[in-house]
Coordinates of C-alpha atoms in Angstrom, one line a residue:
Chain A
M1 CA -11.8 39.7 -4.1
G2 CA -12.9 42.9 -2.4
L3 CA -12.4 41.7 1.1
E4 CA -11.1 44.3 3.6
Y5 CA -8.5 42.8 5.8
E6 CA -8.4 44.1 9.4
N7 CA -5.1 45.6 10.6
A8 CA -4.9 44.0 14.0
P9 CA -2.2 41.4 14.3
F10 CA -3.2 37.7 15.0
I11 CA -1.5 34.3 14.9
A12 CA -2.5 31.7 12.3
V13 CA -1.6 28.1 13.1
D14 CA -1.5 25.3 10.5
W15 CA -1.8 22.4 13.0
G16 CA -1.5 19.0 11.3
T17 CA -1.0 15.5 12.6
T18 CA 2.8 15.7 13.0
N19 CA 3.7 19.4 13.0
R20 CA 2.3 22.8 13.7
R21 CA 3.4 26.0 12.0
A22 CA 2.5 29.3 13.6
Y23 CA 2.6 32.6 11.7
L24 CA 2.2 36.1 13.2
L25 CA 0.3 38.1 10.6
L26 CA 0.0 41.9 10.3
N27 CA -1.9 43.5 7.5
G28 CA -1.9 40.1 5.7
I29 CA 2.0 39.9 5.9
V30 CA 3.9 37.3 7.9
V31 CA 6.0 39.2 10.3
G32 CA 7.1 36.2 12.4
D33 CA 6.8 32.4 12.6
E34 CA 7.5 29.5 14.9
N35 CA 7.3 25.8 14.0
R36 CA 7.4 22.7 16.1
G37 CA 7.0 19.0 15.5
V38 CA 4.1 18.8 17.9
G39 CA 1.1 17.7 16.0
A40 CA -2.3 16.4 16.9
G41 CA -1.0 12.9 16.7
S42 CA 1.2 13.4 19.7
L43 CA -0.9 15.8 21.9
S44 CA -3.8 15.0 24.3
P45 CA -6.5 17.6 24.6
S46 CA -5.2 18.7 28.0
Q47 CA -1.8 19.6 26.5
Y48 CA -3.0 22.2 24.1
P49 CA -3.2 25.2 26.5
D50 CA 0.5 24.8 27.2
E51 CA 1.3 24.7 23.5
I52 CA -0.8 27.9 23.0
A53 CA 1.2 29.5 25.8
T54 CA 4.4 28.5 24.1
I55 CA 3.3 30.0 20.8
R56 CA 2.3 33.3 22.5
R57 CA 5.6 33.5 24.4
S58 CA 7.3 33.2 21.1
L59 CA 5.1 35.4 18.8
G60 CA 3.2 37.6 21.3
D61 CA -0.1 37.6 23.2
Y62 CA -2.4 37.8 20.2
P63 CA -5.6 36.1 19.1
I64 CA -5.0 32.7 17.6
L65 CA -6.8 31.1 14.6
C66 CA -6.0 27.4 14.0
A67 CA -6.8 25.0 11.2
G68 CA -6.1 21.4 10.6
M69 CA -6.2 18.2 12.6
V70 CA -6.4 20.2 15.8
G71 CA -10.1 20.2 15.1
S72 CA -10.4 16.4 14.5
R73 CA -11.2 13.4 16.6
I74 CA -7.4 13.1 17.5
G75 CA -7.1 16.8 18.1
W76 CA -8.0 19.4 20.8
R77 CA -11.8 19.2 20.1
E78 CA -13.7 17.5 17.3
L79 CA -15.6 20.0 15.3
P80 CA -18.4 19.2 12.8
Y81 CA -17.4 19.5 9.2
T82 CA -18.7 22.1 6.8
G83 CA -20.4 20.8 3.6
L84 CA -19.8 21.6 -0.1
P85 CA -19.7 24.0 -1.7
A86 CA -17.5 25.8 0.8
G87 CA -16.5 29.5 0.7
I88 CA -14.9 31.7 3.2
A89 CA -18.3 32.9 4.7
T90 CA -19.6 29.3 5.2
I91 CA -16.4 28.2 6.9
A92 CA -16.1 31.3 9.0
A93 CA -19.7 30.8 10.3
K94 CA -18.6 27.4 11.8
V95 CA -15.4 28.6 13.6
V96 CA -15.4 27.7 17.3
E97 CA -13.7 29.5 20.1
V98 CA -12.2 26.7 22.2
A99 CA -10.3 28.9 24.7
P100 CA -10.1 32.7 25.3
E101 CA -9.1 34.2 21.9
V102 CA -8.2 30.8 20.5
R103 CA -10.4 29.7 17.6
I104 CA -10.5 26.6 15.4
I105 CA -11.6 26.5 11.7
P106 CA -13.7 23.4 11.0
G107 CA -12.9 21.0 8.2
V108 CA -14.9 20.2 5.1
A109 CA -16.7 16.9 4.3
R110 CA -18.0 15.5 1.0
C111 CA -21.1 13.7 2.2
D112 CA -22.2 12.2 -1.1
T113 CA -20.8 8.9 -2.2
P114 CA -17.8 8.6 -2.3
Q115 CA -17.4 10.3 1.0
D116 CA -14.3 12.4 1.7
V117 CA -13.0 14.7 4.4
M118 CA -10.3 17.4 4.8
R119 CA -9.1 19.5 7.7
G120 CA -6.9 22.5 7.0
E121 CA -6.5 22.1 3.3
E122 CA -9.7 24.2 2.8
V123 CA -8.0 27.3 4.2
Q124 CA -5.0 26.9 1.8
L125 CA -7.4 26.3 -1.2
L126 CA -9.6 29.3 -0.6
G127 CA -6.6 31.4 0.4
A128 CA -4.8 30.5 -2.9
V129 CA -7.7 32.0 -4.8
L130 CA -7.8 35.2 -2.6
A131 CA -4.0 35.7 -3.0
D132 CA -4.4 35.3 -6.8
L133 CA -2.1 32.3 -6.8
V134 CA -4.8 30.3 -8.7
P135 CA -7.7 31.5 -10.8
D136 CA -11.3 31.5 -9.6
D137 CA -11.9 28.2 -11.5
A138 CA -9.1 25.8 -11.1
I139 CA -8.0 22.2 -10.2
V140 CA -5.6 22.3 -7.3
C141 CA -3.5 19.4 -6.0
Q142 CA -2.1 19.5 -2.4
P143 CA 0.6 16.8 -2.1
G144 CA 1.1 15.2 1.3
T145 CA 0.5 12.1 3.5
H146 CA -3.1 12.4 2.2
S147 CA -3.0 14.4 -1.0
K148 CA -6.1 16.4 -2.0
W149 CA -7.3 17.1 -5.5
A150 CA -9.8 20.0 -5.3
R151 CA -12.1 21.7 -7.8
I152 CA -12.6 25.4 -7.3
E153 CA -15.5 27.1 -9.1
E154 CA -16.2 30.9 -8.8
G155 CA -13.7 31.0 -5.9
K156 CA -15.5 28.2 -3.9
L157 CA -14.4 24.7 -3.1
V158 CA -17.0 22.6 -4.9
D159 CA -15.5 19.1 -4.9
F160 CA -12.5 17.1 -3.8
V161 CA -10.9 13.7 -3.5
T162 CA -8.1 12.3 -1.4
A163 CA -5.3 9.9 -2.2
M164 CA -3.4 8.3 0.7
T165 CA -0.3 8.1 -1.5
G166 CA 2.1 9.6 1.1
E167 CA 0.9 7.2 3.8
L168 CA 1.4 4.2 1.5
F169 CA 5.0 5.3 0.8
A170 CA 5.7 5.6 4.5
L171 CA 4.2 2.2 5.2
L172 CA 6.4 0.6 2.5
R173 CA 9.5 2.5 3.7
D174 CA 9.0 1.7 7.4
H175 CA 7.4 -1.7 7.5
S176 CA 7.4 -3.6 4.2
L177 CA 9.8 -6.1 2.6
L178 CA 10.9 -3.2 0.5
A179 CA 12.1 -1.2 3.5
S180 CA 15.8 -2.1 3.2
Q181 CA 15.8 -0.7 -0.4
L182 CA 14.1 2.6 0.6
G183 CA 16.7 4.4 2.7
E184 CA 17.4 7.1 0.2
P185 CA 15.0 10.0 -0.4
A186 CA 13.0 10.2 -3.6
L187 CA 14.4 12.6 -6.2
P188 CA 13.2 13.8 -9.6
G189 CA 15.2 12.0 -12.4
P190 CA 15.1 8.9 -14.6
A191 CA 14.3 6.5 -11.8
F192 CA 11.4 8.6 -10.6
A193 CA 10.2 9.0 -14.3
E194 CA 10.3 5.3 -14.9
G195 CA 8.2 4.8 -11.8
V196 CA 5.6 7.3 -12.9
D197 CA 5.4 5.7 -16.3
R198 CA 4.9 2.2 -14.8
G199 CA 2.4 3.6 -12.2
R200 CA 0.0 4.8 -14.8
S201 CA -1.2 1.1 -15.3
G202 CA -2.7 1.2 -11.8
D203 CA -1.2 -2.3 -11.1
L204 CA 0.6 -1.2 -7.9
P205 CA 0.7 -4.7 -6.1
T206 CA 2.6 -6.1 -9.1
E207 CA 4.8 -3.1 -9.9
L208 CA 5.9 -2.8 -6.3
F209 CA 7.0 -6.4 -6.1
Q210 CA 9.0 -6.0 -9.3
I211 CA 11.2 -3.4 -7.6
R212 CA 11.8 -5.9 -4.8
A213 CA 12.7 -8.7 -7.3
A214 CA 14.9 -6.4 -9.3
G215 CA 16.7 -5.6 -6.1
L216 CA 17.2 -9.3 -5.2
L217 CA 18.6 -9.9 -8.7
G218 CA 20.9 -6.8 -8.6
K219 CA 19.0 -5.0 -11.4
V220 CA 18.1 -1.9 -9.5
R221 CA 20.4 0.0 -7.1
D222 CA 19.0 0.8 -3.7
E223 CA 19.8 4.5 -4.2
H224 CA 17.2 4.5 -7.0
A225 CA 14.5 2.3 -5.5
G226 CA 13.0 5.0 -3.3
S227 CA 12.6 7.3 -6.4
Q228 CA 11.1 4.4 -8.3
V229 CA 8.6 3.6 -5.6
S230 CA 7.7 7.2 -5.1
G231 CA 7.2 7.5 -8.9
L232 CA 5.0 4.4 -9.0
L233 CA 2.7 5.7 -6.3
I234 CA 2.5 9.3 -7.4
G235 CA 2.2 8.2 -11.0
C236 CA -0.8 5.9 -10.1
E237 CA -2.4 8.8 -8.3
V238 CA -1.8 11.5 -10.9
A239 CA -2.7 9.3 -13.8
A240 CA -6.1 8.4 -12.2
R241 CA -6.9 12.1 -11.8
L242 CA -5.7 13.2 -15.2
R243 CA -7.9 10.6 -16.8
T244 CA -10.9 12.6 -15.4
L245 CA -9.3 16.0 -16.0
P246 CA -8.0 16.2 -19.5
N247 CA -6.4 19.5 -20.7
Q248 CA -6.6 21.2 -17.3
T249 CA -3.7 23.1 -15.7
I250 CA -3.0 21.4 -12.3
Y251 CA -2.1 24.0 -9.7
I252 CA 0.2 22.3 -7.1
L253 CA 0.1 23.9 -3.6
D254 CA 3.3 23.1 -1.9
N255 CA 6.5 24.6 -0.6
G256 CA 8.7 21.6 -0.6
A257 CA 10.4 18.8 -2.6
L258 CA 7.2 16.8 -2.8
G259 CA 5.6 19.6 -4.9
S260 CA 8.4 19.3 -7.4
L261 CA 7.9 15.5 -7.7
Y262 CA 4.1 16.0 -8.3
A263 CA 4.8 18.7 -10.9
S264 CA 7.2 16.4 -12.6
A265 CA 4.7 13.5 -12.6
V266 CA 2.0 15.7 -14.1
E267 CA 4.3 16.8 -16.9
I268 CA 5.5 13.2 -17.6
L269 CA 1.8 12.1 -17.8
G270 CA 1.1 14.8 -20.4
G271 CA -0.5 17.4 -18.2
T272 CA 0.5 21.0 -17.3
A273 CA 1.6 21.8 -13.8
R274 CA 2.1 25.1 -11.9
L275 CA 3.7 25.2 -8.5
V276 CA 2.3 27.8 -6.0
S277 CA 3.2 28.5 -2.4
S278 CA 1.0 26.7 0.2
R279 CA 2.3 28.9 3.0
T280 CA 1.2 32.1 1.3
A281 CA -2.1 30.5 0.5
F282 CA -2.7 29.4 4.1
C283 CA -1.9 32.8 5.5
A284 CA -4.2 34.5 3.0
G285 CA -7.0 32.1 3.9
T286 CA -6.7 32.7 7.6
V287 CA -6.7 36.5 7.1
A288 CA -9.9 36.3 5.1
I289 CA -11.6 34.1 7.6
R290 CA -10.5 36.4 10.5
S291 CA -11.9 39.4 8.6
H292 CA -15.2 37.6 8.3
L293 CA -15.3 36.8 12.0
H294 CA -14.4 40.4 12.8
A295 CA -17.1 41.8 10.5
A296 CA -19.7 39.4 12.0
K297 CA -18.9 40.6 15.5
E298 CA -19.5 44.3 14.6
Chain B
M1 CA 3.3 -37.9 -17.0
G2 CA 5.0 -41.2 -17.0
L3 CA 7.2 -40.5 -13.9
E4 CA 7.9 -43.5 -11.6
Y5 CA 7.6 -42.5 -8.0
E6 CA 9.9 -44.3 -5.7
N7 CA 8.5 -46.2 -2.8
A8 CA 10.8 -45.2 0.0
P9 CA 9.3 -42.8 2.5
F10 CA 10.6 -39.2 2.8
I11 CA 9.6 -35.9 4.4
A12 CA 8.6 -32.9 2.3
V13 CA 8.7 -29.5 4.0
D14 CA 7.0 -26.4 2.6
W15 CA 9.2 -23.9 4.5
G16 CA 7.9 -20.3 4.1
T17 CA 8.6 -17.0 5.8
T18 CA 6.2 -17.5 8.7
N19 CA 5.4 -21.2 8.8
R20 CA 6.7 -24.6 7.9
R21 CA 4.5 -27.5 7.0
A22 CA 6.1 -31.0 7.0
Y23 CA 4.5 -34.0 5.3
L24 CA 5.6 -37.7 5.6
L25 CA 5.1 -39.2 2.2
L26 CA 4.9 -42.9 1.3
N27 CA 4.1 -43.9 -2.3
G28 CA 3.0 -40.3 -3.0
I29 CA 0.5 -40.4 -0.2
V30 CA 0.6 -38.1 2.9
V31 CA 0.7 -40.5 5.9
G32 CA 1.6 -37.9 8.5
D33 CA 2.1 -34.2 8.9
E34 CA 3.5 -31.7 11.4
N35 CA 3.1 -27.9 11.2
R36 CA 4.8 -25.1 13.2
G37 CA 4.8 -21.3 13.0
V38 CA 8.6 -21.3 12.7
G39 CA 9.5 -19.8 9.3
A40 CA 12.6 -18.5 7.7
G41 CA 11.7 -15.0 9.0
S42 CA 12.3 -16.1 12.6
L43 CA 15.2 -18.6 12.3
S44 CA 18.9 -17.9 12.0
P45 CA 20.9 -20.4 9.9
S46 CA 22.3 -22.1 13.0
Q47 CA 18.8 -22.9 14.3
Y48 CA 17.8 -25.1 11.4
P49 CA 19.5 -28.4 12.5
D50 CA 17.4 -28.3 15.7
E51 CA 14.2 -27.7 13.7
I52 CA 15.2 -30.7 11.4
A53 CA 15.6 -32.8 14.5
T54 CA 12.2 -31.7 15.8
I55 CA 10.6 -32.7 12.5
R56 CA 12.3 -36.1 12.5
R57 CA 11.3 -36.8 16.1
S58 CA 7.7 -36.2 15.1
L59 CA 7.6 -37.9 11.7
G60 CA 10.5 -40.3 11.7
D61 CA 14.2 -40.4 10.7
Y62 CA 13.7 -40.1 6.9
P63 CA 15.4 -38.1 4.2
I64 CA 14.0 -34.5 4.0
L65 CA 13.3 -32.4 0.9
C66 CA 12.5 -28.7 1.6
A67 CA 11.2 -25.9 -0.6
G68 CA 10.5 -22.2 -0.1
M69 CA 12.2 -19.3 1.7
V70 CA 14.4 -21.8 3.6
G71 CA 16.6 -21.5 0.4
S72 CA 16.6 -17.7 0.4
R73 CA 18.8 -14.9 1.7
I74 CA 16.8 -14.9 4.9
G75 CA 16.8 -18.8 5.1
W76 CA 19.2 -21.6 5.9
R77 CA 21.3 -21.1 2.9
E78 CA 20.8 -18.9 -0.2
L79 CA 20.6 -21.1 -3.3
P80 CA 20.9 -19.7 -6.9
Y81 CA 17.6 -19.5 -8.7
T82 CA 16.7 -21.7 -11.7
G83 CA 15.7 -19.9 -14.9
L84 CA 12.6 -20.1 -17.1
P85 CA 11.3 -22.4 -18.6
A86 CA 11.3 -24.6 -15.5
G87 CA 10.4 -28.2 -15.4
I88 CA 10.9 -31.0 -12.8
A89 CA 14.2 -32.1 -14.3
T90 CA 15.8 -28.6 -14.4
I91 CA 14.7 -27.9 -10.9
A92 CA 15.9 -31.3 -9.6
A93 CA 19.3 -30.7 -11.2
K94 CA 19.8 -27.7 -8.9
V95 CA 18.7 -29.3 -5.6
V96 CA 21.4 -28.9 -2.9
E97 CA 22.1 -31.2 0.1
V98 CA 22.7 -28.8 3.0
A99 CA 23.0 -31.4 5.8
P100 CA 23.0 -35.3 5.8
E101 CA 19.9 -36.3 3.9
V102 CA 18.4 -32.8 4.0
R103 CA 18.0 -31.2 0.6
I104 CA 16.7 -27.8 -0.5
I105 CA 14.9 -27.2 -3.8
P106 CA 16.0 -23.8 -5.4
G107 CA 13.6 -21.1 -6.4
V108 CA 12.9 -19.8 -9.9
A109 CA 13.8 -16.4 -11.3
R110 CA 12.5 -14.5 -14.3
C111 CA 15.6 -12.6 -15.3
D112 CA 14.1 -10.7 -18.2
T113 CA 12.5 -7.3 -17.5
P114 CA 10.4 -7.1 -15.5
Q115 CA 12.3 -9.3 -13.1
D116 CA 10.5 -11.6 -10.7
V117 CA 11.3 -14.4 -8.2
M118 CA 9.6 -17.3 -6.5
R119 CA 10.7 -19.9 -3.9
G120 CA 8.4 -22.8 -3.2
E121 CA 5.6 -22.0 -5.5
E122 CA 7.3 -23.7 -8.4
V123 CA 7.0 -27.1 -6.6
Q124 CA 3.2 -26.6 -6.2
L125 CA 2.8 -25.4 -9.8
L126 CA 4.6 -28.3 -11.4
G127 CA 3.0 -30.7 -8.9
A128 CA -0.5 -29.5 -9.7
V129 CA 0.1 -30.6 -13.3
L130 CA 1.6 -33.9 -12.3
A131 CA -1.4 -34.6 -10.0
D132 CA -3.8 -33.7 -12.8
L133 CA -5.2 -30.8 -10.8
V134 CA -4.6 -28.4 -13.7
P135 CA -4.1 -29.1 -17.4
D136 CA -0.6 -29.1 -19.1
D137 CA -1.4 -25.6 -20.4
A138 CA -2.9 -23.4 -17.8
I139 CA -3.0 -20.1 -15.9
V140 CA -2.5 -20.7 -12.2
C141 CA -2.9 -18.2 -9.4
Q142 CA -1.4 -18.8 -5.9
P143 CA -2.9 -16.3 -3.4
G144 CA -0.7 -15.3 -0.5
T145 CA 1.4 -12.5 1.0
H146 CA 3.0 -12.4 -2.4
S147 CA 0.6 -13.9 -4.9
K148 CA 1.9 -15.6 -8.0
W149 CA 0.2 -15.8 -11.4
A150 CA 2.0 -18.4 -13.5
R151 CA 1.7 -19.6 -17.1
I152 CA 2.1 -23.3 -17.6
E153 CA 2.8 -24.6 -21.1
E154 CA 3.3 -28.3 -21.9
G155 CA 3.6 -29.0 -18.2
K156 CA 6.5 -26.5 -17.6
L157 CA 6.5 -23.1 -15.9
V158 CA 7.2 -20.6 -18.7
D159 CA 6.3 -17.2 -17.1
F160 CA 5.0 -15.7 -13.9
V161 CA 4.4 -12.4 -12.1
T162 CA 4.0 -11.5 -8.4
A163 CA 1.6 -9.1 -6.7
M164 CA 2.4 -8.1 -3.1
T165 CA -1.3 -7.8 -2.4
G166 CA -1.3 -9.8 0.9
E167 CA 1.6 -7.7 2.2
L168 CA -0.2 -4.5 1.4
F169 CA -3.3 -5.7 3.3
A170 CA -1.1 -6.6 6.3
L171 CA 0.6 -3.1 6.2
L172 CA -2.8 -1.4 6.1
R173 CA -4.2 -3.6 8.9
D174 CA -1.2 -3.3 11.2
H175 CA 0.2 0.2 10.7
S176 CA -2.0 2.5 8.7
L177 CA -4.6 5.1 9.6
L178 CA -7.2 2.4 8.5
A179 CA -6.0 0.0 11.2
S180 CA -8.7 0.7 13.7
Q181 CA -11.3 -0.2 11.0
L182 CA -9.6 -3.5 10.0
G183 CA -10.0 -5.7 13.1
E184 CA -12.5 -8.1 11.5
P185 CA -11.4 -10.8 8.9
A186 CA -12.3 -10.3 5.2
L187 CA -15.2 -12.4 4.1
P188 CA -16.9 -13.0 0.7
G189 CA -20.2 -11.1 0.5
P190 CA -21.5 -7.7 -0.6
A191 CA -18.8 -5.6 1.1
F192 CA -16.0 -7.6 -0.5
A193 CA -17.8 -7.5 -3.9
E194 CA -18.1 -3.7 -3.7
G195 CA -14.4 -3.5 -3.0
V196 CA -13.5 -5.8 -6.0
D197 CA -15.7 -3.6 -8.2
R198 CA -14.0 -0.4 -7.1
G199 CA -10.5 -2.0 -7.2
R200 CA -10.7 -2.6 -11.0
S201 CA -10.1 1.1 -11.6
G202 CA -6.5 0.7 -10.3
D203 CA -6.9 3.9 -8.2
L204 CA -5.9 2.3 -4.9
P205 CA -4.5 5.4 -3.1
T206 CA -7.9 7.2 -3.6
E207 CA -10.2 4.2 -3.0
L208 CA -8.4 3.3 0.2
F209 CA -8.9 6.7 1.7
Q210 CA -12.6 6.7 0.8
I211 CA -13.0 3.8 3.2
R212 CA -11.4 5.8 5.9
A213 CA -13.6 8.8 5.2
A214 CA -16.7 6.7 5.0
G215 CA -15.8 5.3 8.4
L216 CA -15.3 8.8 9.9
L217 CA -18.7 9.9 8.6
G218 CA -20.4 6.7 9.8
K219 CA -21.2 5.5 6.3
V220 CA -19.3 2.1 6.6
R221 CA -19.4 -0.2 9.6
D222 CA -16.0 -1.4 10.8
E223 CA -17.1 -5.0 10.5
H224 CA -17.3 -4.4 6.7
A225 CA -14.2 -2.3 6.2
G226 CA -11.8 -5.3 6.2
S227 CA -13.8 -7.1 3.5
Q228 CA -13.9 -3.9 1.4
V229 CA -10.2 -3.2 1.7
S230 CA -9.5 -6.9 0.9
G231 CA -11.8 -6.6 -2.1
L232 CA -10.1 -3.4 -3.3
L233 CA -6.7 -4.9 -3.2
I234 CA -7.6 -8.3 -4.7
G235 CA -9.8 -6.7 -7.2
C236 CA -7.0 -4.4 -8.4
E237 CA -4.6 -7.4 -8.7
V238 CA -7.1 -9.7 -10.4
A239 CA -8.4 -7.1 -12.8
A240 CA -4.9 -6.2 -14.0
R241 CA -4.2 -9.9 -14.7
L242 CA -7.6 -10.6 -16.4
R243 CA -7.0 -7.7 -18.8
T244 CA -4.0 -9.6 -20.2
L245 CA -5.7 -13.1 -20.0
P246 CA -9.2 -12.8 -21.4
N247 CA -11.3 -16.0 -21.6
Q248 CA -8.9 -18.2 -19.6
T249 CA -9.9 -20.4 -16.7
I250 CA -7.9 -19.3 -13.7
Y251 CA -6.8 -22.2 -11.5
I252 CA -6.4 -21.1 -7.9
L253 CA -4.0 -23.1 -5.9
D254 CA -5.1 -22.7 -2.2
N255 CA -6.4 -24.7 0.7
G256 CA -7.8 -21.7 2.7
A257 CA -10.2 -18.9 2.9
L258 CA -8.0 -16.7 0.7
G259 CA -8.6 -19.0 -2.2
S260 CA -12.3 -18.5 -1.9
L261 CA -11.9 -14.7 -1.9
Y262 CA -9.8 -14.9 -5.1
A263 CA -12.2 -17.2 -6.8
S264 CA -15.0 -14.8 -5.9
A265 CA -13.0 -11.8 -7.3
V266 CA -12.3 -13.7 -10.6
E267 CA -16.0 -14.4 -11.1
I268 CA -17.1 -10.9 -10.2
L269 CA -14.6 -9.5 -12.8
G270 CA -16.1 -11.8 -15.5
G271 CA -13.6 -14.6 -15.4
T272 CA -13.9 -18.4 -14.6
A273 CA -12.1 -19.7 -11.5
R274 CA -11.4 -23.3 -10.3
L275 CA -10.0 -23.9 -6.8
V276 CA -7.5 -26.7 -6.4
S277 CA -5.6 -28.0 -3.4
S278 CA -2.2 -26.5 -2.9
R279 CA -1.2 -29.1 -0.4
T280 CA -1.9 -32.0 -2.8
A281 CA 0.0 -30.1 -5.5
F282 CA 3.0 -29.5 -3.2
C283 CA 3.3 -33.1 -2.2
A284 CA 3.0 -34.3 -5.8
G285 CA 5.8 -31.8 -6.8
T286 CA 8.2 -33.0 -4.1
V287 CA 7.5 -36.7 -5.0
A288 CA 8.4 -36.0 -8.6
I289 CA 11.6 -34.1 -7.8
R290 CA 12.6 -36.8 -5.3
S291 CA 12.1 -39.5 -8.0
H292 CA 14.4 -37.5 -10.3
L293 CA 17.1 -37.2 -7.7
H294 CA 16.8 -40.9 -7.1
A295 CA 17.0 -41.7 -10.8
A296 CA 20.0 -39.4 -11.2
K297 CA 21.9 -41.2 -8.4
E298 CA 21.5 -44.6 -10.0

């Protein structure tokens, strides 16, 4: 993309609701990392300086660039969203220094109806293009508690939509009448595939109860119920998106098991999926934003 | 229907997961009632005799006929389900006396794929026909935590399906990221209607998050969010059913506000709805089952 990355080391932090992942970057390469289950959901604003000190004790006393829920209403400081279309330059222009050499990247909002918001995913999305993980024009899915489906055009984020699929799964697993059936993790396989196939109808309230009833009548083993429910929810989400995106390759940004489930669902529903590394994408995005900040200062 | 109701008074109890409603019936007429928020979800089996004593202290020392979750795995005693088709005689034949003059009506299971179960609704459904609230051939919807959609043919329950719509709403209201927006009760009106219209797509994971995003961006007032979410969920459920039931009148068995929301959703989605009293239907059903028990004894 013709961007010149600066050489000076810095620390990029992907700071979500439940975790933060800190990477020490030198010449665009991760040379150290430090992760902790201390997300925006469990920190008050006054606790962030101590967390920053912890990161610097571990990775070194370098400038820090954060993205994610750290910049939200439940984070360190609520920053205004950037609008669409969003490229590296527009996002870099809204970065805020919240403490000495600690900066936060703002999120992106879709202000037209239907409204939508993201915080942190924009860095991965643009970074994936810069790192040549996805083409300049692409559909990218980021699985998660709140999965994002983004449209990239000419290297910029032009539109996106969110599905709270992961949150629905957690609600069912932790608090619903199905909870006792959902102790086992969701795995790819026949039970997941059956769920995906049934999820395409979009009749979640009914399909979910049928797993409960099948459990009561001994027709589904508890070890398969989690995979079925996961398949139902992911199938519902993926089928709705594929209906509006026929014949497109879906790039799935993920480093974990969830990405494999999404790729499997896309293929079951007749689409083409490619898994790419969200960690590599995030780091590439922060390096590009940092280069822009650096260039603007000069 | 030609059934002769016996004259002797008895007490019918609609014993669900969170409430029990007891009715003293004489010649098929409710002459007294007593309700308490003591459902199968909060009672251990050993606590039922005390509850029975409480009911009899209030309504008199009469025979008691119970239906609902009292006969489930979480109730007083788990009774085997009756199969389909289910009429008054088949259900009456499986009633069990669990204590002196205290009997429980079993539930009904759909054992074919997809499996489904009900406990208590079968009494309302058959009672609604006997009380001439619905015709001998009808589609009946019973809104609730787990709503039922039943097909009645020649006065018998021949098929049904369950949607856990009410449970999903409660999960979202009590435990989700949307919780702070859902403090106000759902009401019929433009916000509910908008939700119903958006729910017909079946893309719940996405539509739900859009209400969250609209709230964050100040585009939807919290007083309307509950009605929108309720509309989304009920709209998803009703649209899925109407797709398989074109041009049928939907009889909605309910005595509360939820029945009005369902009737409104049916009309918005192009169907015809008629509200009928679930309390009257329940009492008629228990009177018919009691008459059968009485006749069988003679």
